[in-house]
PDB file of C-alpha atoms in Angstrom:
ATOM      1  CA  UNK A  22       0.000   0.000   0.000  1.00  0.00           C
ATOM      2  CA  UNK A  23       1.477   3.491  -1.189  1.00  0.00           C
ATOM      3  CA  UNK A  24       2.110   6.258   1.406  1.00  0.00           C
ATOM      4  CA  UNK A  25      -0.266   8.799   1.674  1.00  0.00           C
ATOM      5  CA  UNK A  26       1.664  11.667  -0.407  1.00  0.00           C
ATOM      6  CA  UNK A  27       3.901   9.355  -1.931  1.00  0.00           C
ATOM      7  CA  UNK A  28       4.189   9.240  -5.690  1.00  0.00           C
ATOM      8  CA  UNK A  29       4.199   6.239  -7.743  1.00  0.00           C
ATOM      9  CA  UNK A  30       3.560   8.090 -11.266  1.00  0.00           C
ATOM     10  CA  UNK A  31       3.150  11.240 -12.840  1.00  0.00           C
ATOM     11  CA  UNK A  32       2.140  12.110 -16.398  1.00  0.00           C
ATOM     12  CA  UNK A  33       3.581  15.018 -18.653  1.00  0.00           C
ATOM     13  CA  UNK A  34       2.541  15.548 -21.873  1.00  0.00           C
ATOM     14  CA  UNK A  35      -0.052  12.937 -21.661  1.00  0.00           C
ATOM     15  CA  UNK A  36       2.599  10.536 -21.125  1.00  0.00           C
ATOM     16  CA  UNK A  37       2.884   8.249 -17.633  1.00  0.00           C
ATOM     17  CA  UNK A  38       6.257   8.096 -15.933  1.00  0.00           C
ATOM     18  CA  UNK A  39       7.106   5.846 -13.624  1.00  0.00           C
ATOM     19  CA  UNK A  40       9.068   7.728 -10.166  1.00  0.00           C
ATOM     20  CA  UNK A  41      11.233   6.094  -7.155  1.00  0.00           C
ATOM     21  CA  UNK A  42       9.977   8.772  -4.116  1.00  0.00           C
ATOM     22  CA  UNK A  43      12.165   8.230  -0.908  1.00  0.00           C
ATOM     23  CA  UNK A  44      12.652  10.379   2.212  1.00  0.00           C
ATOM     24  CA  UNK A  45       9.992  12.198   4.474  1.00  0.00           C
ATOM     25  CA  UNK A  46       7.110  13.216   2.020  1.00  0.00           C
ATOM     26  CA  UNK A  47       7.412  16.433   3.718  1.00  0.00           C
ATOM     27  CA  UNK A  48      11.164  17.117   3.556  1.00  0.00           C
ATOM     28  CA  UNK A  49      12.886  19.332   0.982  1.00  0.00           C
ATOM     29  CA  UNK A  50      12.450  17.691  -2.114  1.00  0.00           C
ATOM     30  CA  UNK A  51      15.758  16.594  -4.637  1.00  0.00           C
ATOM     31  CA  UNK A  52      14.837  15.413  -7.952  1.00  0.00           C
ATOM     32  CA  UNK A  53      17.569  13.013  -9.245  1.00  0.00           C
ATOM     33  CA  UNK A  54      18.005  12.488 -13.379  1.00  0.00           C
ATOM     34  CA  UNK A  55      19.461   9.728 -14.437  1.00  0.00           C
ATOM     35  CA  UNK A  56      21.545   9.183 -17.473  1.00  0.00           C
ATOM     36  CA  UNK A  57      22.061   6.665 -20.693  1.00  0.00           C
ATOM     37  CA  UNK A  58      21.558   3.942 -20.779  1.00  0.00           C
ATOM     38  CA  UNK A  59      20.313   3.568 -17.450  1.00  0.00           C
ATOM     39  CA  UNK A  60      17.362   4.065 -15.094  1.00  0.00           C
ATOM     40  CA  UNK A  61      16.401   5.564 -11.493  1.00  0.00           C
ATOM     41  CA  UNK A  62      17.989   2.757 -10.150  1.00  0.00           C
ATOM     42  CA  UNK A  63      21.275   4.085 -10.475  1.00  0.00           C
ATOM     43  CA  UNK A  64      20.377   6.218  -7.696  1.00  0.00           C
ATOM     44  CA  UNK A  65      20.087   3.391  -5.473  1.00  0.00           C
ATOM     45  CA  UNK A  66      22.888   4.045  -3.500  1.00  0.00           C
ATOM     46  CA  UNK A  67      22.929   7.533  -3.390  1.00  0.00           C
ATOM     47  CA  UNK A  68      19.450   8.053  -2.641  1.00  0.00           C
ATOM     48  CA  UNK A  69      19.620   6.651   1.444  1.00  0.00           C
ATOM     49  CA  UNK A  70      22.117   8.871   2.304  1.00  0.00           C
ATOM     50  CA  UNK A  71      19.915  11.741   1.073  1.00  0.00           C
ATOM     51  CA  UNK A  72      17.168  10.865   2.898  1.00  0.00           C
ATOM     52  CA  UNK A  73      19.216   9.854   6.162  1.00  0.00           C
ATOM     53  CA  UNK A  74      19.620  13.587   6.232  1.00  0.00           C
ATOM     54  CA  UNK A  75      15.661  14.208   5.900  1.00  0.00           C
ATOM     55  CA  UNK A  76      15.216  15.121   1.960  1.00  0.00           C
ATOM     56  CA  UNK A  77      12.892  13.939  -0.302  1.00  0.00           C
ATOM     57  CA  UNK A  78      14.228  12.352  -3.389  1.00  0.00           C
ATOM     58  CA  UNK A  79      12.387  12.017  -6.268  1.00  0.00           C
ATOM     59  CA  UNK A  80      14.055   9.673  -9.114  1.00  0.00           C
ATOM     60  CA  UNK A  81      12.069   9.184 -12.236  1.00  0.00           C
ATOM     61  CA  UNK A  82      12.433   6.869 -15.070  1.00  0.00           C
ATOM     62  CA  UNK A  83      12.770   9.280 -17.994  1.00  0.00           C
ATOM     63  CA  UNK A  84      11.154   9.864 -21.115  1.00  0.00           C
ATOM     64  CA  UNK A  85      12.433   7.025 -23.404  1.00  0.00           C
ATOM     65  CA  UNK A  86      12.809   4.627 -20.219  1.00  0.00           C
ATOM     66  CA  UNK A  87       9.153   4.704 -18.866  1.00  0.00           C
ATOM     67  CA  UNK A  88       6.799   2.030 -20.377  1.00  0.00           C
ATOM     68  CA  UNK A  89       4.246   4.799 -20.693  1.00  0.00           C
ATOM     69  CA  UNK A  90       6.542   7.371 -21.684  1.00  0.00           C
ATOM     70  CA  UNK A  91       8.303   5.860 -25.207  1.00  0.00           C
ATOM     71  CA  UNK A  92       7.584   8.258 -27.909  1.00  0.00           C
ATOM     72  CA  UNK A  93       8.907   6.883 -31.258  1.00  0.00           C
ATOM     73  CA  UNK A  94       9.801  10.666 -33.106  1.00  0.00           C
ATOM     74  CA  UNK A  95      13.290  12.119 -32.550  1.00  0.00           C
ATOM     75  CA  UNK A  96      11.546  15.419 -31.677  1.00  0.00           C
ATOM     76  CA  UNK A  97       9.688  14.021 -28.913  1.00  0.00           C
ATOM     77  CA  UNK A  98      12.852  14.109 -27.042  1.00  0.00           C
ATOM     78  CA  UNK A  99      13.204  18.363 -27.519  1.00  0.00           C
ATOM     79  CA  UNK A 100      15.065  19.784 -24.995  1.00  0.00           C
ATOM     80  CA  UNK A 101      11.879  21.433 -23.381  1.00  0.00           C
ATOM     81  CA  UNK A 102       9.797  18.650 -23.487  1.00  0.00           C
ATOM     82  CA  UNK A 103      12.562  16.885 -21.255  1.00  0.00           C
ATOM     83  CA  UNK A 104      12.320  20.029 -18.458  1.00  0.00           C
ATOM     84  CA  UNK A 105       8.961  20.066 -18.624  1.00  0.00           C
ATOM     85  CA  UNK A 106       8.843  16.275 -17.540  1.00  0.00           C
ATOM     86  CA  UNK A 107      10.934  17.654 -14.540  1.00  0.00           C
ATOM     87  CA  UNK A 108       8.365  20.058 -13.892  1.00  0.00           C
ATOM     88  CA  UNK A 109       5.373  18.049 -14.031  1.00  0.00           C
ATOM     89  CA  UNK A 110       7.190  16.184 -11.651  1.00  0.00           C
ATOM     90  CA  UNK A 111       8.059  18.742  -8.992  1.00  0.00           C
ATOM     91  CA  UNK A 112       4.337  20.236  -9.803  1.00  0.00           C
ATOM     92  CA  UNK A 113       3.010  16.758  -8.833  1.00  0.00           C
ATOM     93  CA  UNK A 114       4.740  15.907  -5.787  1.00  0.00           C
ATOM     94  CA  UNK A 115       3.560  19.584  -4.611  1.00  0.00           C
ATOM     95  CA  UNK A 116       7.306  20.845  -4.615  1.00  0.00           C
ATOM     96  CA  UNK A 117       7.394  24.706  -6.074  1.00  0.00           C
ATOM     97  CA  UNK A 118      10.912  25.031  -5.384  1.00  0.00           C
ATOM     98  CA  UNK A 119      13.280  22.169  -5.374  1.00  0.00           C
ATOM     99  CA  UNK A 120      16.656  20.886  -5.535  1.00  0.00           C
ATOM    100  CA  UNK A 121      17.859  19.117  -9.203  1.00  0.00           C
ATOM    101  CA  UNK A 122      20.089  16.493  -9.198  1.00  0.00           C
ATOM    102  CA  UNK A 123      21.659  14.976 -12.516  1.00  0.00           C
ATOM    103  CA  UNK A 124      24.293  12.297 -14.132  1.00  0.00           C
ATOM    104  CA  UNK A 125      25.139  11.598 -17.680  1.00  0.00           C
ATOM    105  CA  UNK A 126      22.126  12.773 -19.757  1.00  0.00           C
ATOM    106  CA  UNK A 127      20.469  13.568 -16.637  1.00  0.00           C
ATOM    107  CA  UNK A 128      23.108  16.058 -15.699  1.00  0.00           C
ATOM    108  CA  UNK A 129      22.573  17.914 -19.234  1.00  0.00           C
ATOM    109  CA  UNK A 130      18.546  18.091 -18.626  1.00  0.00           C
ATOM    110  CA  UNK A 131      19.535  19.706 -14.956  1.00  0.00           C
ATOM    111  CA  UNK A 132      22.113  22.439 -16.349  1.00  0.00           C
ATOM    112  CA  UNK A 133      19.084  23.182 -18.639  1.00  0.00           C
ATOM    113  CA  UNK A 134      16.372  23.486 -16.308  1.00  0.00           C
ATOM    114  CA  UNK A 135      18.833  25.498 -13.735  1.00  0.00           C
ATOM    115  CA  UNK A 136      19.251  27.811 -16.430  1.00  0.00           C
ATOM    116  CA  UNK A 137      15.902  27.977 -17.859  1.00  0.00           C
ATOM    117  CA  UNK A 138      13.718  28.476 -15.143  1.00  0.00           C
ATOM    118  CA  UNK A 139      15.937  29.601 -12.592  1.00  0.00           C
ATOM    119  CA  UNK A 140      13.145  30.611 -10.095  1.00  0.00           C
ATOM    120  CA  UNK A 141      12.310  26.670  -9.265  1.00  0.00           C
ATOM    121  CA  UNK A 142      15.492  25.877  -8.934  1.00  0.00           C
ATOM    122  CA  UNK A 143      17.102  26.440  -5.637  1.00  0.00           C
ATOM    123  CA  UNK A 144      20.662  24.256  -6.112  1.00  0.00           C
ATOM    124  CA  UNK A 145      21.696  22.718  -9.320  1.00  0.00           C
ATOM    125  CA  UNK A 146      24.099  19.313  -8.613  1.00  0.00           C
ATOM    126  CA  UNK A 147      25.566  18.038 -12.192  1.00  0.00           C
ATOM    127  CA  UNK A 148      27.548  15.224 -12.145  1.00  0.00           C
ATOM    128  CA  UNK A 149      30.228  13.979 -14.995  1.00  0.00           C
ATOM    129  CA  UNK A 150      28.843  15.948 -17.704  1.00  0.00           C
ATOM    130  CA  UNK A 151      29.332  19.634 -17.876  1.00  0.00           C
ATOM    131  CA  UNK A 152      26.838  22.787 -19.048  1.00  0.00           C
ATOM    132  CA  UNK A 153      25.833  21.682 -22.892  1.00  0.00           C
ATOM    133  CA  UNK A 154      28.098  24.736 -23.782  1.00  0.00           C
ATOM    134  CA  UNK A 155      30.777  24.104 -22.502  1.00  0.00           C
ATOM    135  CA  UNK A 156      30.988  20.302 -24.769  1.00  0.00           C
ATOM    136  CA  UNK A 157      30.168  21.963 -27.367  1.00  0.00           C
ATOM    137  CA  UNK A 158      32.916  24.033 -27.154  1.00  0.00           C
ATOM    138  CA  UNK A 159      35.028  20.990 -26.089  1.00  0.00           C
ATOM    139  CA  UNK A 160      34.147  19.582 -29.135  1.00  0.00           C
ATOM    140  CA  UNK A 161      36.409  21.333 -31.206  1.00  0.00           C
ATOM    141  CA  UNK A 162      39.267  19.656 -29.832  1.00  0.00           C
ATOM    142  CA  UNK A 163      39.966  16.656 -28.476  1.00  0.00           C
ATOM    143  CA  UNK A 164      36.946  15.789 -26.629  1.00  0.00           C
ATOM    144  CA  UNK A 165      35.360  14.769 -30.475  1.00  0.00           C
ATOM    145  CA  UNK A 166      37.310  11.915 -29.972  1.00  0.00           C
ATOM    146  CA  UNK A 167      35.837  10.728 -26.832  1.00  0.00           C
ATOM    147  CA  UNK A 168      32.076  11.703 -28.113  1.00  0.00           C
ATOM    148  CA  UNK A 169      32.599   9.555 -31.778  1.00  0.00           C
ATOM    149  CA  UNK A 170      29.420   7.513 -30.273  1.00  0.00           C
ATOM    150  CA  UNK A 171      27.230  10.706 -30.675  1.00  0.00           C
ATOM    151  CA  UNK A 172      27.528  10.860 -34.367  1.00  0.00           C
ATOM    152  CA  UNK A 173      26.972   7.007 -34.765  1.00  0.00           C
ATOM    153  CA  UNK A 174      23.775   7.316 -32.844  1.00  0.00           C
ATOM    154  CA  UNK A 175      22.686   9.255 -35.595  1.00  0.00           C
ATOM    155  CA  UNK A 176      22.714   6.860 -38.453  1.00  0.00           C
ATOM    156  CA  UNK A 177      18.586   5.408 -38.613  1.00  0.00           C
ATOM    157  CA  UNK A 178      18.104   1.991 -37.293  1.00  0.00           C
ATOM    158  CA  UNK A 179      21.717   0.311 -37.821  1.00  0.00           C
ATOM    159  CA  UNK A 180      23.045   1.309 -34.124  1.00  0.00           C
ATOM    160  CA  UNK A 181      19.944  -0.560 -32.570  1.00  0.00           C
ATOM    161  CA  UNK A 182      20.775  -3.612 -34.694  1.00  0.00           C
ATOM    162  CA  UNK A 183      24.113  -3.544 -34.352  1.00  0.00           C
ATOM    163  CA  UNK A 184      23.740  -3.132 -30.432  1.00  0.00           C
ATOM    164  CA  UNK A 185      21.115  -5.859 -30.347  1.00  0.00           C
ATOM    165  CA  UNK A 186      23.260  -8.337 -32.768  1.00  0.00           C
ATOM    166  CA  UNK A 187      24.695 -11.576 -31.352  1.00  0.00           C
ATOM    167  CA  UNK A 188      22.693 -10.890 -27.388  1.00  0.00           C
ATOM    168  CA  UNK A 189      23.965  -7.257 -27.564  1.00  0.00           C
ATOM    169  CA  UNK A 190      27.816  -8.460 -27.649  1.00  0.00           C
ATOM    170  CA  UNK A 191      28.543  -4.870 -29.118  1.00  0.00           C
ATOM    171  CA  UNK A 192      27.018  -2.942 -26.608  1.00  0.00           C
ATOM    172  CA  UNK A 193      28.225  -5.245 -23.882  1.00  0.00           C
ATOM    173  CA  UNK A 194      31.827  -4.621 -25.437  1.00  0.00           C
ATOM    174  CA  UNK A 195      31.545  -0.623 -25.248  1.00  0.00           C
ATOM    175  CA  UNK A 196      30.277  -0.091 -21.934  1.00  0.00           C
ATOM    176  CA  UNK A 197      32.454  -2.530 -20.339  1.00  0.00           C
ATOM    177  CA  UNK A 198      35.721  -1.082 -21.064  1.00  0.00           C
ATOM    178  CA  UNK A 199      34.128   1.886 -19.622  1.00  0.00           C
ATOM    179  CA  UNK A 200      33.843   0.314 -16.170  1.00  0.00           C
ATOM    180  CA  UNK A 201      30.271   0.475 -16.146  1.00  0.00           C
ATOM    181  CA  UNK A 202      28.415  -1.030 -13.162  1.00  0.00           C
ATOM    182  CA  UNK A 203      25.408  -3.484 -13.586  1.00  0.00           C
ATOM    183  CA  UNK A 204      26.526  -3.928 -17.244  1.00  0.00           C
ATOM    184  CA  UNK A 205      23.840  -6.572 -17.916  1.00  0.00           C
ATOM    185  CA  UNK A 206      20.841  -4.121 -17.047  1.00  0.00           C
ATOM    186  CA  UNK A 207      22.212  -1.770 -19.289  1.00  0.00           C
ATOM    187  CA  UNK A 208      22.937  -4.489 -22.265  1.00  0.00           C
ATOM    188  CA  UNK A 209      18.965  -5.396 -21.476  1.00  0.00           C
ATOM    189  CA  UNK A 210      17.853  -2.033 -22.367  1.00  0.00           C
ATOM    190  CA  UNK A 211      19.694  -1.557 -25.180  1.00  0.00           C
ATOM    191  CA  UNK A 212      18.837  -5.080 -26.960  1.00  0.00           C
ATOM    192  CA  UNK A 213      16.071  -4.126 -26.170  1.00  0.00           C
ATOM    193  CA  UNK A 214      13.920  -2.797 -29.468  1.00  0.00           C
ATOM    194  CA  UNK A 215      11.177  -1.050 -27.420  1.00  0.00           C
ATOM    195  CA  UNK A 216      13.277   0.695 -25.401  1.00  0.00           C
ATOM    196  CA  UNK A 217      16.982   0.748 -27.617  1.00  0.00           C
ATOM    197  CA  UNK A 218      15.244   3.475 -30.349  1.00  0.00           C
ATOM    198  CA  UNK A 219      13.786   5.863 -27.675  1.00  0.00           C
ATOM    199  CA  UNK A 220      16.786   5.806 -25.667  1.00  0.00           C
ATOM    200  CA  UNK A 221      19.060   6.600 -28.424  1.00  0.00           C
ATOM    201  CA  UNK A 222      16.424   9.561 -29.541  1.00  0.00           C
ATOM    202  CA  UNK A 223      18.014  11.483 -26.919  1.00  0.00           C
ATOM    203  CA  UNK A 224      20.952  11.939 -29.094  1.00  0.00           C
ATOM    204  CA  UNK A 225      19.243  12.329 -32.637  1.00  0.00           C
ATOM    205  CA  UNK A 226      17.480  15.240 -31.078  1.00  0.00           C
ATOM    206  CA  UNK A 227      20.912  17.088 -30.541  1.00  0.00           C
ATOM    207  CA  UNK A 228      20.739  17.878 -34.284  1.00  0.00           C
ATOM    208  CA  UNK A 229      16.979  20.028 -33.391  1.00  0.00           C
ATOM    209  CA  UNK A 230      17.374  23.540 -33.137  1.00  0.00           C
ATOM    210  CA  UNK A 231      18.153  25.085 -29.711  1.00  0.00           C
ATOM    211  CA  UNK A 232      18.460  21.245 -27.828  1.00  0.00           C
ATOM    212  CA  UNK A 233      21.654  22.178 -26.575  1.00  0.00           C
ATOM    213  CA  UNK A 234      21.009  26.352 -25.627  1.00  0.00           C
ATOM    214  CA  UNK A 235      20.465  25.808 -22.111  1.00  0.00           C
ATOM    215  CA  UNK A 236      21.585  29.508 -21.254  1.00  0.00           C
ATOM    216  CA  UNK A 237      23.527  30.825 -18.108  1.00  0.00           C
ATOM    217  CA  UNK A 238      23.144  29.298 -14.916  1.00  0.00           C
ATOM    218  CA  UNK A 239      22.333  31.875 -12.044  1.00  0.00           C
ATOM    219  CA  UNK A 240      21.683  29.041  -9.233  1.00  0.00           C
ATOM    220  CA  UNK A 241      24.173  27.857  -6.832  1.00  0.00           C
ATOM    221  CA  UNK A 242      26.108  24.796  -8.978  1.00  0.00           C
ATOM    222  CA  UNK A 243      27.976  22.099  -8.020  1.00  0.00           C
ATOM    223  CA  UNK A 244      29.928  19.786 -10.410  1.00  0.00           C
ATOM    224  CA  UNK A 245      31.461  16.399  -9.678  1.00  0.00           C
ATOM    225  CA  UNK A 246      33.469  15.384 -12.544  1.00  0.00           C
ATOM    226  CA  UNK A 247      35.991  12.134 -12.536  1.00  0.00           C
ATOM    227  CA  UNK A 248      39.864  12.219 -13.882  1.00  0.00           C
ATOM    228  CA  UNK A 249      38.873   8.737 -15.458  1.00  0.00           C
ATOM    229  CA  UNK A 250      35.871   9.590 -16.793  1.00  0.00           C
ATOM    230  CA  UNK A 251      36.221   7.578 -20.634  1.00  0.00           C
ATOM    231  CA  UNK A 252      32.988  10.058 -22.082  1.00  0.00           C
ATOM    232  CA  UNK A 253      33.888  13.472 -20.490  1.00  0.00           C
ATOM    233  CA  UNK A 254      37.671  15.084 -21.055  1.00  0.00           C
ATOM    234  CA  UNK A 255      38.906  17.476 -18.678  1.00  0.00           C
ATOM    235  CA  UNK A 256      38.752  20.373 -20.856  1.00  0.00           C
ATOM    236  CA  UNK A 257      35.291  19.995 -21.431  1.00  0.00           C
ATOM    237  CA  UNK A 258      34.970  19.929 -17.024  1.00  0.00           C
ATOM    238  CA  UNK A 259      36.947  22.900 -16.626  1.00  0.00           C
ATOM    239  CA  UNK A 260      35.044  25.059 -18.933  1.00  0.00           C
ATOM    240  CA  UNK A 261      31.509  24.721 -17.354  1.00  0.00           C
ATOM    241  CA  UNK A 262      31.871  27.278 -14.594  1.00  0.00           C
ATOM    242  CA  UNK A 263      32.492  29.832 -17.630  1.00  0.00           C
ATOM    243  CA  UNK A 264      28.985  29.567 -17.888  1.00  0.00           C
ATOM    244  CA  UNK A 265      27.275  29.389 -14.057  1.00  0.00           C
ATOM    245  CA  UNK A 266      26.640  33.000 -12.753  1.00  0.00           C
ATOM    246  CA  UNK A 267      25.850  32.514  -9.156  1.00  0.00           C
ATOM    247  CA  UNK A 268      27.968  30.158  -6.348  1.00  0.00           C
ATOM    248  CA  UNK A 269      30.268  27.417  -8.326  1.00  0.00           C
ATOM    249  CA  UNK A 270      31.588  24.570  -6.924  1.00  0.00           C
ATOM    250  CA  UNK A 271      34.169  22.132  -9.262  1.00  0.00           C
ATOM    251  CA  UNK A 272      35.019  18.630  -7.714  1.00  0.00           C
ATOM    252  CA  UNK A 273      37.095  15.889  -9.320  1.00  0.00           C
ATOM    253  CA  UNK A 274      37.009  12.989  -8.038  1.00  0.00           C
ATOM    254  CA  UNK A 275      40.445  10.870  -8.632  1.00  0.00           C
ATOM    255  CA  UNK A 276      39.967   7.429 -10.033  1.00  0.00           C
ATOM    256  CA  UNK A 277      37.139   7.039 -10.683  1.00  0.00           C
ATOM    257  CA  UNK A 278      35.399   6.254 -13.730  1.00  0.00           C
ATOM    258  CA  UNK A 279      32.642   7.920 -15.365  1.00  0.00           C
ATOM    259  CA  UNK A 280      29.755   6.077 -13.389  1.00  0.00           C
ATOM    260  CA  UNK A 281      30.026   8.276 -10.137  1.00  0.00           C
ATOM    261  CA  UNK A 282      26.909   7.440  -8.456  1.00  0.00           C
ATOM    262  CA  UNK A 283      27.587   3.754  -8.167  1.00  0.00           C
ATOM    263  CA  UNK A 284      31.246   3.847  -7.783  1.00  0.00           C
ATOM    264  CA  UNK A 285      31.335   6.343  -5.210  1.00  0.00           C
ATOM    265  CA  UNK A 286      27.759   7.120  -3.807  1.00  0.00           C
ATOM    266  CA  UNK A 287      29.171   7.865  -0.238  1.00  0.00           C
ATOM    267  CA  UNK A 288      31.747  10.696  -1.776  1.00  0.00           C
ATOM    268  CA  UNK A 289      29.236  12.278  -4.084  1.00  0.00           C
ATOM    269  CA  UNK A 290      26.186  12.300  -1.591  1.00  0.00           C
ATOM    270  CA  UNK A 291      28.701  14.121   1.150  1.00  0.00           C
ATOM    271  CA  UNK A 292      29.186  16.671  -2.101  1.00  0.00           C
ATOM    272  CA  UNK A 293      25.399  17.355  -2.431  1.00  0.00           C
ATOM    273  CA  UNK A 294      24.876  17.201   0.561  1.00  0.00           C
ATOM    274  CA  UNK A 295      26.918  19.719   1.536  1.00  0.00           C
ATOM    275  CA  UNK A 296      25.789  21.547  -1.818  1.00  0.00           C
ATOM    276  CA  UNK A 297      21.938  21.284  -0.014  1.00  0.00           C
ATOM    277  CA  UNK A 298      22.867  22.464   3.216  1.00  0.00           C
ATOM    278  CA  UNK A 299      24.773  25.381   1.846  1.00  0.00           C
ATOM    279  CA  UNK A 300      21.757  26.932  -0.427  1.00  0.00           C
ATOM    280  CA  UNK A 301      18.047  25.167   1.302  1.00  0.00           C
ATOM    281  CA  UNK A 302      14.767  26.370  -0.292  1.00  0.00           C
ATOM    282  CA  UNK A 303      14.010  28.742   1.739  1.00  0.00           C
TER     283      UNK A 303
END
């Protein structure tokens, strides 16, 4: 039996989510974004010591990941339409203000949202990838290199063969050399035909105009980045305070590999934590 208050589901843009709510319904509430090709549950160990400290955290399965939420079009997965999900969130579980949490794909939907609709915000917390501007401007060096993937997810139908072919052996091969945790869960997904095309939607819809304008940040930021991050070069980490206008915080954390929030949950959820405690909602 669900907890009065507690949320199971919400729905944005007529589409039903699925959301992992944890913590004191009435505590400040964090809204944690997962990344590719993953789900909330990547949370899992973060979440605990979040709500140890009395916060509510809020982890949905995003568009693309959420059996009720799998549009097929590439510009389903706009930019806006993935804040607005975040919003219909926060506007369902009551929360006007609220603290926005993000890794991986997740972290680019945050830095958006922070810098789109500031006033909701109250702390942004981006983890291993950095404001969209500051890859893009990465991207005229080396950091290309590291982001080939991106343009290969562009090609129609022939990566979700290819990463289905053989029980997913290619994708199993990619993500493994990059340390990933729970590398089955994440081969499942992507084998996966009803949930391999919407996932890699998120990055055809890079090429849609404005997908990557997320504008100035003027909230209080934290960023956790890793020195062995395989995806995310440190040029690209360095240059995203260039565009946060308000409190910035840069953290690397030595070692470890791109898949901070199950490699190190303790070490990042001391960093937000203290991020929280530094800039509440009030």
């Amino acid at each position: 039996m669900t907890d009065p208050g507690r949320l199971t589901h919400f729905t944005s843009e007529v589409l039903t989510f699925t959301v992992q709510d944890s913590g004191p319904v009435d505590g400040p509430v964090v809204i944690a974004l997962h990344g590719f090709p993953q789900t909330s549950s990547s949370w899992a160990a973060v979440t605990p010591l979040l709500t140890a400290a009395g916060y509510r955290v809020l982890a949905p399965d995003q568009r693309g990941y959420s059996a009720g939420a799998r549009p097929l079009g590439v510009r389903s997965y706009g930019m806006t339409s993935l804040v607005n999900d975040v919003l219909a969130l926060a506007d369902a579980a009551g929360a006007e203000r609220f603290h926005v949490l993000g890794h991986d794909w997740g972290a680019a939907v945050a830095w958006t949202l922070a810098g789109r609709h500031p006033e909701r915000v109250a702390s942004l917390s981006a983890v291993s990838v950095p404001h969209p501007a500051a890859l893009q401007r990465a991207l005229l060096g080396r950091q290309a290199l590291r982001s080939w993937y991106m343009g290969f997810f562009q090609l129609p139908a022939v990566p979700e063969r290819l990463l289905r072919a053989r029980g997913g052996a290619l994708a199993r091969r990619l993500l493994g050399g990059t340390r990933m945790p729970d590398l089955d869960a994440a081969v499942r997904l992507l084998s996966n035909p009803a949930t391999a095309r919407p996932m890699l939607n998120w990055y055809r819809a890079i090429r849609l105009r404005g997908q990557l304008t997320a504008g100035r940040v003027r909230v209080p930021t934290l960023f956790v980045w890793s020195d062995r991050d395989s995806a995310i070069g440190r040029q690209a980490a360095e240059l995203a305070g260039d565009f946060v206008c308000a409190p910035y915080r840069f953290e690397v954390l030595t070692g470890a590999s791109h898949w901070i929030p199950e490699e190190r949950p303790a070490e990042l959820a001391a960093l937000v934590l203290e991020q929280l405690g530094a800039h509440p909602l009030g």
